CSV table of C-alpha atoms and ligand atoms in Angstrom, one decimal:
chain,number,residue,atom,x,y,z
R,1,UNK,CA,21.0,-15.7,7.8
R,2,UNK,CA,22.2,-19.1,8.3
R,3,UNK,CA,22.0,-18.0,12.0
R,4,UNK,CA,18.6,-17.6,11.7
R,5,UNK,CA,17.7,-20.6,9.6
R,6,UNK,CA,19.5,-22.1,12.1
R,7,UNK,CA,17.8,-20.4,15.7
R,8,UNK,CA,14.6,-21.0,13.9
R,9,UNK,CA,14.9,-24.3,13.5
R,10,UNK,CA,15.9,-24.9,16.7
R,11,UNK,CA,13.3,-23.0,18.3
R,12,UNK,CA,10.5,-25.1,16.3
R,13,UNK,CA,12.2,-28.3,17.6
R,14,UNK,CA,12.6,-27.1,21.2
R,15,UNK,CA,9.1,-25.7,21.1
R,16,UNK,CA,7.3,-28.8,19.7
R,17,UNK,CA,9.4,-31.1,22.3
R,18,UNK,CA,8.0,-28.6,25.1
R,19,UNK,CA,4.1,-30.0,24.8
R,20,UNK,CA,3.8,-31.1,28.6
R,21,UNK,CA,6.2,-28.8,30.1
R,22,UNK,CA,4.9,-26.7,32.9
R,23,UNK,CA,3.8,-22.1,31.2
R,24,UNK,CA,6.9,-21.5,33.4
R,25,UNK,CA,9.4,-24.0,31.9
R,26,UNK,CA,8.4,-23.3,27.6
R,27,UNK,CA,10.4,-22.0,26.0
R,28,UNK,CA,9.0,-18.4,24.5
R,29,UNK,CA,7.0,-18.9,21.0
R,30,UNK,CA,9.2,-18.1,18.0
R,31,UNK,CA,9.5,-14.6,16.9
R,32,UNK,CA,7.5,-12.5,14.1
R,33,UNK,CA,7.9,-9.6,12.6
R,34,UNK,CA,6.5,-7.7,14.6
R,35,UNK,CA,8.8,-8.8,17.6
R,36,UNK,CA,11.8,-7.9,15.5
R,37,UNK,CA,10.7,-4.9,15.0
R,38,UNK,CA,9.4,-4.1,18.3
R,39,UNK,CA,11.9,-1.1,19.1
R,40,UNK,CA,10.9,0.1,15.2
R,41,UNK,CA,7.2,0.1,14.3
R,42,UNK,CA,4.1,-1.7,13.9
R,43,UNK,CA,4.4,-4.7,11.4
R,44,UNK,CA,0.3,-4.6,9.3
R,45,UNK,CA,-1.2,-6.7,6.6
R,46,UNK,CA,-4.1,-5.9,5.1
R,47,UNK,CA,-7.1,-8.5,5.6
R,48,UNK,CA,-11.1,-10.0,5.1
R,49,UNK,CA,-13.1,-11.4,7.2
R,50,UNK,CA,-13.0,-15.1,5.3
R,51,UNK,CA,-9.1,-14.9,6.1
R,52,UNK,CA,-9.9,-14.0,9.7
R,53,UNK,CA,-11.8,-17.9,9.4
R,54,UNK,CA,-9.0,-19.3,7.9
R,55,UNK,CA,-6.6,-21.9,10.6
R,56,UNK,CA,-3.5,-21.3,9.1
R,57,UNK,CA,-4.2,-17.7,7.8
R,58,UNK,CA,-4.7,-16.5,11.4
R,59,UNK,CA,-2.0,-18.6,13.0
R,60,UNK,CA,0.4,-16.1,10.9
R,61,UNK,CA,-1.1,-13.3,11.3
R,62,UNK,CA,-0.8,-13.6,15.3
R,63,UNK,CA,2.9,-14.6,15.0
R,64,UNK,CA,4.2,-12.7,13.0
R,65,UNK,CA,1.6,-9.1,12.5
R,66,UNK,CA,0.5,-6.3,15.5
R,67,UNK,CA,-1.9,-4.1,12.8
R,68,UNK,CA,-4.9,-5.1,10.3
R,69,UNK,CA,-6.1,-3.3,7.8
R,70,UNK,CA,-9.2,-4.0,6.2
R,71,UNK,CA,-8.5,-4.5,2.4
R,72,UNK,CA,-11.7,-4.2,1.0
R,73,UNK,CA,-14.4,-3.3,4.0
R,74,UNK,CA,-14.1,0.0,5.4
R,75,UNK,CA,-14.7,1.2,1.9
R,76,UNK,CA,-17.3,3.6,0.7
R,77,UNK,CA,-18.8,1.4,-1.2
R,78,UNK,CA,-18.4,-1.7,0.5
R,79,UNK,CA,-19.6,-0.8,4.2
R,80,UNK,CA,-22.3,2.1,3.0
R,81,UNK,CA,-23.8,0.6,0.0
R,82,UNK,CA,-27.3,2.4,0.3
R,83,UNK,CA,-27.9,6.0,1.4
R,84,UNK,CA,-29.7,5.2,4.6
R,85,UNK,CA,-28.3,1.7,5.1
R,86,UNK,CA,-24.6,0.6,6.2
R,87,UNK,CA,-23.3,-3.2,5.9
R,88,UNK,CA,-21.3,-3.6,9.3
R,89,UNK,CA,-20.7,-7.6,9.7
R,90,UNK,CA,-17.9,-7.7,7.7
R,91,UNK,CA,-16.1,-4.1,9.4
R,92,UNK,CA,-17.1,-5.3,13.0
R,93,UNK,CA,-15.8,-8.9,12.2
R,94,UNK,CA,-12.4,-7.2,11.6
R,95,UNK,CA,-12.1,-4.7,14.0
R,96,UNK,CA,-13.3,-7.7,16.7
R,97,UNK,CA,-10.6,-9.8,16.0
R,98,UNK,CA,-8.3,-7.0,16.9
R,99,UNK,CA,-9.7,-6.3,19.5
R,100,UNK,CA,-9.7,-9.5,20.4
R,101,UNK,CA,-6.0,-10.7,20.2
R,102,UNK,CA,-4.9,-7.1,21.1
R,103,UNK,CA,-3.4,-5.6,17.3
R,104,UNK,CA,-3.8,-2.0,16.1
R,105,UNK,CA,-6.1,-1.1,13.6
R,106,UNK,CA,-5.9,1.0,10.5
R,107,UNK,CA,-9.3,2.2,9.1
R,108,UNK,CA,-9.1,2.6,5.5
R,109,UNK,CA,-10.7,4.3,3.6
R,110,UNK,CA,-12.6,7.6,4.0
R,111,UNK,CA,-13.2,9.3,0.6
R,112,UNK,CA,-11.4,7.4,-2.7
R,113,UNK,CA,-12.9,7.7,-6.1
R,114,UNK,CA,-13.0,3.5,-6.9
R,115,UNK,CA,-14.8,1.6,-4.9
R,116,UNK,CA,-17.4,4.5,-4.2
R,117,UNK,CA,-21.6,3.7,-3.8
R,118,UNK,CA,-23.9,3.8,-6.9
R,119,UNK,CA,-26.2,6.3,-4.9
R,120,UNK,CA,-23.6,8.6,-4.1
R,121,UNK,CA,-23.3,11.5,-6.5
R,122,UNK,CA,-26.5,11.5,-8.1
R,123,UNK,CA,-29.7,12.9,-7.0
R,124,UNK,CA,-33.1,10.6,-7.2
R,125,UNK,CA,-33.8,11.5,-10.5
R,126,UNK,CA,-30.2,10.2,-12.1
R,127,UNK,CA,-29.4,14.1,-12.1
R,128,UNK,CA,-25.4,15.0,-10.3
R,129,UNK,CA,-26.4,16.5,-6.7
R,130,UNK,CA,-24.1,19.9,-5.8
R,131,UNK,CA,-21.1,20.4,-4.7
R,132,UNK,CA,-22.9,21.1,-0.9
R,133,UNK,CA,-25.1,17.7,-1.2
R,134,UNK,CA,-22.2,16.0,-1.5
R,135,UNK,CA,-20.0,17.7,1.0
R,136,UNK,CA,-22.7,16.4,3.3
R,137,UNK,CA,-23.0,12.9,2.5
R,138,UNK,CA,-18.8,13.0,2.9
R,139,UNK,CA,-19.5,14.1,6.1
R,140,UNK,CA,-22.6,12.1,7.5
R,141,UNK,CA,-20.8,9.0,6.0
R,142,UNK,CA,-17.5,9.9,7.7
R,143,UNK,CA,-19.0,11.4,10.8
R,144,UNK,CA,-20.8,7.9,11.0
R,145,UNK,CA,-17.5,5.3,10.1
R,146,UNK,CA,-15.2,7.7,11.9
R,147,UNK,CA,-17.4,7.9,15.6
R,148,UNK,CA,-18.4,3.5,15.0
R,149,UNK,CA,-15.0,3.1,15.3
R,150,UNK,CA,-13.4,5.4,18.1
R,151,UNK,CA,-11.1,4.1,20.5
R,152,UNK,CA,-10.7,0.8,18.5
R,153,UNK,CA,-9.3,2.2,15.2
R,154,UNK,CA,-5.7,4.2,15.8
R,155,UNK,CA,-5.6,6.0,12.1
R,156,UNK,CA,-7.2,6.4,9.3
R,157,UNK,CA,-6.9,7.1,5.5
R,158,UNK,CA,-8.9,9.5,5.4
R,159,UNK,CA,-8.5,10.6,1.2
R,160,UNK,CA,-7.2,8.3,-0.9
R,161,UNK,CA,-4.7,8.9,-4.0
R,162,UNK,CA,-6.4,12.2,-4.9
R,163,UNK,CA,-3.7,13.6,-7.1
R,164,UNK,CA,-3.6,12.8,-10.9
R,165,UNK,CA,-1.1,10.3,-11.9
R,166,UNK,CA,-1.5,13.1,-15.4
R,167,UNK,CA,2.1,15.9,-15.2
R,168,UNK,CA,-0.1,18.1,-16.8
R,169,UNK,CA,-3.0,18.2,-13.6
R,170,UNK,CA,-2.3,18.3,-9.9
R,171,UNK,CA,-5.4,16.9,-8.9
R,172,UNK,CA,-7.6,13.5,-10.7
R,173,UNK,CA,-10.3,14.6,-12.3
R,174,UNK,CA,-12.8,11.9,-10.4
R,175,UNK,CA,-16.2,12.5,-9.7
R,176,UNK,CA,-15.8,14.7,-6.5
R,177,UNK,CA,-12.7,17.3,-7.9
R,178,UNK,CA,-15.5,17.5,-11.1
R,179,UNK,CA,-18.6,18.2,-8.5
R,180,UNK,CA,-16.5,19.2,-5.0
R,181,UNK,CA,-13.5,21.0,-6.8
R,182,UNK,CA,-10.9,20.6,-4.2
R,183,UNK,CA,-12.6,21.3,-1.3
R,184,UNK,CA,-13.6,17.8,-0.4
R,185,UNK,CA,-10.2,17.3,0.3
R,186,UNK,CA,-9.8,19.7,3.6
R,187,UNK,CA,-13.4,18.9,4.2
R,188,UNK,CA,-12.9,14.8,4.9
R,189,UNK,CA,-9.7,15.7,7.0
R,190,UNK,CA,-12.1,18.6,9.4
R,191,UNK,CA,-15.2,15.6,9.5
R,192,UNK,CA,-12.6,12.7,10.7
R,193,UNK,CA,-10.8,15.2,13.2
R,194,UNK,CA,-14.3,16.3,14.4
R,195,UNK,CA,-15.6,12.9,14.8
R,196,UNK,CA,-12.6,11.5,16.8
R,197,UNK,CA,-9.9,14.4,17.6
R,198,UNK,CA,-7.4,11.1,18.8
R,199,UNK,CA,-7.3,9.7,15.5
R,200,UNK,CA,-3.8,9.8,13.6
R,201,UNK,CA,-5.1,11.4,9.7
R,202,UNK,CA,-3.3,10.0,6.8
R,203,UNK,CA,-3.3,11.1,2.6
R,204,UNK,CA,-2.5,7.5,1.1
R,205,UNK,CA,-1.3,7.8,-2.3
R,206,UNK,CA,0.6,5.4,-5.4
R,207,UNK,CA,3.9,5.9,-7.0
R,208,UNK,CA,5.2,8.6,-4.4
R,209,UNK,CA,8.7,7.6,-5.1
R,210,UNK,CA,8.5,8.6,-8.7
R,211,UNK,CA,9.7,12.0,-8.8
R,212,UNK,CA,6.9,13.7,-10.9
R,213,UNK,CA,4.6,12.5,-8.8
R,214,UNK,CA,6.1,13.1,-5.7
R,215,UNK,CA,5.9,16.8,-6.1
R,216,UNK,CA,2.6,17.1,-7.2
R,217,UNK,CA,1.5,15.1,-3.2
R,218,UNK,CA,3.9,17.5,-2.3
R,219,UNK,CA,2.6,20.6,-3.5
R,220,UNK,CA,-0.9,19.4,-2.1
R,221,UNK,CA,-0.1,18.3,1.3
R,222,UNK,CA,1.7,21.7,1.5
R,223,UNK,CA,-1.1,23.4,1.1
R,224,UNK,CA,-2.8,21.7,3.8
R,225,UNK,CA,-0.6,22.4,6.0
R,226,UNK,CA,-0.8,25.8,6.0
R,227,UNK,CA,-4.1,26.3,5.7
R,228,UNK,CA,-4.4,24.0,8.9
R,229,UNK,CA,-6.1,21.5,7.7
R,230,UNK,CA,-5.7,18.3,10.4
R,231,UNK,CA,-3.1,16.0,8.5
R,232,UNK,CA,-0.9,14.2,10.4
R,233,UNK,CA,1.0,11.6,8.2
R,234,UNK,CA,0.9,10.6,5.1
R,235,UNK,CA,0.7,6.5,3.4
R,236,UNK,CA,3.3,5.4,1.1
R,237,UNK,CA,1.3,2.5,-0.6
R,238,UNK,CA,4.7,0.8,-1.7
R,239,UNK,CA,3.1,-1.2,-4.1
R,240,UNK,CA,7.0,-1.7,-5.4
R,241,UNK,CA,9.0,-4.5,-8.2
R,242,UNK,CA,12.0,-5.6,-8.7
R,243,UNK,CA,13.1,-2.2,-10.7
R,244,UNK,CA,11.3,0.5,-8.4
R,245,UNK,CA,12.1,2.8,-6.2
R,246,UNK,CA,15.1,3.0,-6.2
R,247,UNK,CA,17.1,3.5,-2.7
R,248,UNK,CA,17.5,7.3,-3.4
R,249,UNK,CA,14.3,8.3,-3.9
R,250,UNK,CA,13.2,6.2,-1.1
R,251,UNK,CA,14.3,8.0,0.9
R,252,UNK,CA,14.3,11.6,-0.4
R,253,UNK,CA,10.4,10.2,-0.4
R,254,UNK,CA,9.9,9.9,3.2
R,255,UNK,CA,12.3,12.7,4.1
R,256,UNK,CA,10.8,15.0,1.7
R,257,UNK,CA,7.4,14.4,3.1
R,258,UNK,CA,9.0,14.3,6.4
R,259,UNK,CA,10.2,18.4,6.3
R,260,UNK,CA,6.4,19.1,5.9
R,261,UNK,CA,6.0,18.2,10.0
R,262,UNK,CA,4.6,14.7,8.6
R,263,UNK,CA,4.4,11.6,9.8
R,264,UNK,CA,5.2,8.7,7.5
R,265,UNK,CA,4.1,4.8,6.8
R,266,UNK,CA,4.2,2.4,4.2
R,267,UNK,CA,0.8,1.6,4.1
R,268,UNK,CA,0.1,-1.3,1.7
R,269,UNK,CA,3.6,-3.0,0.5
R,270,UNK,CA,4.1,-5.9,-1.8
R,271,UNK,CA,7.4,-6.6,-4.4
R,272,UNK,CA,5.7,-6.9,-7.6
R,273,UNK,CA,8.0,-9.7,-9.6
R,274,UNK,CA,6.7,-7.8,-13.0
R,275,UNK,CA,7.5,-4.8,-13.9
R,276,UNK,CA,4.2,-2.1,-12.6
R,277,UNK,CA,1.5,-2.8,-14.6
R,278,UNK,CA,-1.8,-1.4,-13.6
R,279,UNK,CA,-3.5,-0.9,-17.0
R,280,UNK,CA,-2.2,-4.2,-18.1
R,281,UNK,CA,-1.9,-6.6,-16.0
R,282,UNK,CA,-3.9,-9.6,-18.1
R,283,UNK,CA,-2.2,-12.2,-18.7
R,284,UNK,CA,-0.1,-12.5,-22.6
R,285,UNK,CA,-0.1,-15.4,-25.1
R,286,UNK,CA,2.9,-18.1,-24.5
R,287,UNK,CA,3.8,-16.2,-20.5
R,288,UNK,CA,4.4,-18.7,-17.8
R,289,UNK,CA,4.0,-18.0,-13.8
R,290,UNK,CA,7.1,-18.9,-13.3
R,291,UNK,CA,8.5,-17.5,-10.5
R,292,UNK,CA,12.3,-17.6,-11.6
R,293,UNK,CA,15.0,-17.8,-9.1
R,294,UNK,CA,16.1,-15.1,-10.3
R,295,UNK,CA,13.2,-13.3,-9.7
R,296,UNK,CA,13.0,-14.8,-6.1
R,297,UNK,CA,16.9,-13.1,-5.4
R,298,UNK,CA,16.3,-9.8,-7.3
R,299,UNK,CA,13.3,-9.6,-4.7
R,300,UNK,CA,14.9,-11.0,-1.7
R,301,UNK,CA,17.3,-7.7,-2.6
R,302,UNK,CA,14.9,-5.5,-3.1
R,303,UNK,CA,13.3,-5.8,0.4
R,304,UNK,CA,16.5,-6.4,2.2
R,305,UNK,CA,17.3,-3.0,0.7
R,306,UNK,CA,13.9,-1.7,1.7
R,307,UNK,CA,14.2,-2.9,5.1
R,308,UNK,CA,17.5,-1.2,5.7
R,309,UNK,CA,16.0,2.0,4.9
R,310,UNK,CA,12.8,1.3,6.8
R,311,UNK,CA,14.8,0.8,9.9
R,312,UNK,CA,17.4,4.1,8.9
R,313,UNK,CA,14.8,6.8,8.8
R,314,UNK,CA,12.8,5.4,11.8
R,315,UNK,CA,12.4,9.0,13.5
R,316,UNK,CA,9.5,9.6,10.4
R,317,UNK,CA,8.6,5.7,10.3
R,318,UNK,CA,5.7,5.0,12.8
R,319,UNK,CA,4.3,2.0,10.6
R,320,UNK,CA,4.7,-0.5,7.7
R,321,UNK,CA,2.4,-2.9,6.5
R,322,UNK,CA,2.1,-5.8,3.7
R,323,UNK,CA,-0.9,-5.8,1.6
R,324,UNK,CA,-2.0,-9.9,1.9
R,325,UNK,CA,-0.7,-11.9,3.7
R,326,UNK,CA,0.7,-14.7,2.0
R,327,UNK,CA,1.4,-15.1,-2.4
R,328,UNK,CA,-1.5,-17.9,-1.7
R,329,UNK,CA,-4.1,-14.6,-2.0
R,330,UNK,CA,-2.7,-11.4,-3.4
R,331,UNK,CA,-4.4,-9.0,-5.3
R,332,UNK,CA,-2.1,-8.3,-8.3
R,333,UNK,CA,-3.8,-12.0,-9.3
R,334,UNK,CA,-7.0,-10.6,-9.9
R,335,UNK,CA,-7.3,-7.3,-10.2
R,336,UNK,CA,-8.2,-5.2,-12.8
R,337,UNK,CA,-8.5,-8.4,-14.7
R,338,UNK,CA,-7.1,-12.5,-14.2
R,339,UNK,CA,-3.2,-11.5,-14.8
R,340,UNK,CA,-0.2,-13.5,-14.1
R,341,UNK,CA,0.5,-15.0,-10.8
R,342,UNK,CA,2.2,-12.6,-8.8
R,343,UNK,CA,4.6,-13.5,-5.6
R,344,UNK,CA,5.0,-10.1,-3.8
R,345,UNK,CA,4.5,-11.0,-0.1
R,346,UNK,CA,7.2,-12.3,2.2
R,347,UNK,CA,5.0,-15.7,2.2
R,348,UNK,CA,5.1,-18.2,0.0
R,349,UNK,CA,1.5,-20.5,-1.0
R,350,UNK,CA,1.8,-22.7,1.6
R,351,UNK,CA,2.4,-19.7,4.3
R,352,UNK,CA,6.3,-20.5,4.8
R,353,UNK,CA,8.5,-17.9,5.5
R,354,UNK,CA,10.1,-17.0,1.8
R,355,UNK,CA,14.3,-16.4,1.7
R,356,UNK,CA,13.4,-12.6,1.7
R,357,UNK,CA,11.8,-13.2,5.0
R,358,UNK,CA,15.3,-14.5,6.6
R,359,UNK,CA,17.3,-10.7,5.1
R,360,UNK,CA,13.9,-8.7,6.8
R,361,UNK,CA,14.3,-10.0,10.4
R,362,UNK,CA,18.0,-10.9,10.1
R,363,UNK,CA,20.3,-7.4,11.0
U,1,9MR,O1,-6.4,-5.0,-3.0
U,1,9MR,C1,-7.9,-4.3,-3.2
U,1,9MR,C2,-8.5,-4.8,-4.4
U,1,9MR,O2,-9.1,-6.2,-4.0
U,1,9MR,C3,-9.5,-4.0,-5.0
U,1,9MR,O3,-10.4,-4.9,-6.2
U,1,9MR,C4,-8.9,-3.3,-5.0
U,1,9MR,C5,-11.0,-2.3,-6.0
U,1,9MR,O4,-10.2,-1.1,-6.0
U,1,9MR,O5,-8.9,-2.5,-3.7
U,1,9MR,C6,-7.8,-3.3,-3.5
U,1,9MR,O6,-6.6,-2.3,-2.7
U,1,9MR,C7,-6.4,-0.6,-2.9
U,1,9MR,C8,-6.4,0.0,-1.8
U,1,9MR,O7,-7.6,-0.2,-1.4
U,1,9MR,C9,-6.1,1.6,-1.8
U,1,9MR,N1,-4.8,0.9,-2.9
U,1,9MR,C10,-4.3,0.0,-4.4
U,1,9MR,C11,-4.9,-1.4,-3.6
U,1,9MR,C12,-4.6,-1.8,-5.0
U,1,9MR,O8,-5.4,-1.8,-5.7
């Protein structure tokens, strides 16, 4: 690690001193995550169009990452707010940026129970739509969005988070499920495949390393494979923490899904300094936002372990994407309610690499 820090420091001295040299004399620009992992898999990041206008964030993205995921702008609500109106601007801005800088794009997502537009599940008179109409709407949405970005988006999260957290059910009791039963899942994959046969199609979910949920997801994916549904891969979101997952659960998860002939990606990686708390993230009285040395140390060890496992599992793993760029902005600070300041990423609030970064690139 010391060695690496020394090399980075030296590189930046050389680089600053190199202004005025001809291009053949200039030393190579400092390496980033994407370069250290070039022989392994692309390293991506979730972005908004606003971040792509901020020079400090742009510099960090271009140095460190070679794949982008729109954090929100391709979800059905934002991109298709009314039945006959698409809002392409923000999504196009991200795809155009990626094209200009030769970055890959993962599309996120085509069918989810959150961030759905208000018109989707209702008839004009407010009554719930029939299964036939809902599937037709799903088809038209997927067909339009996937075809627009054909050749520019290499992979899609087709169905997001359809499996229940509750161990007594296989599928989440969403409006999709209530109206269509489980058929919407297979149909979504068929529509996406018909629109772009080259795109790599994912089922994407969270808490995939917890044995109970892992098995429920496994059952769903096995059924889809047996029915010859065009699904290629599974996305482990990777919203992890200082206490989970264990190495054993992480390896078991990757290998269990790979045994179905699916590729695996980590699609939304961050390591929260608080335990999993999706339903109770609000700031509690008397709590501080401190990012303590103990938290930082544990987080560094977690990142080191996770990337060691990722490298070991490279046969199955085809990408790792972080959910947000740096601790300057993370969804964990504000979703679903304003909560404690979190510090889940490899770069700090000033866009500087944290100790965890050096452990990830030093192998
Ligand atoms: O990061 C996203 C946040 O800005 C949105 O408010 C939120 C809305 O549900 O979605 C967040 O992204 C989610 C992703 O699309 C799917 N997996 C969980 C992510 C974090 O909630």
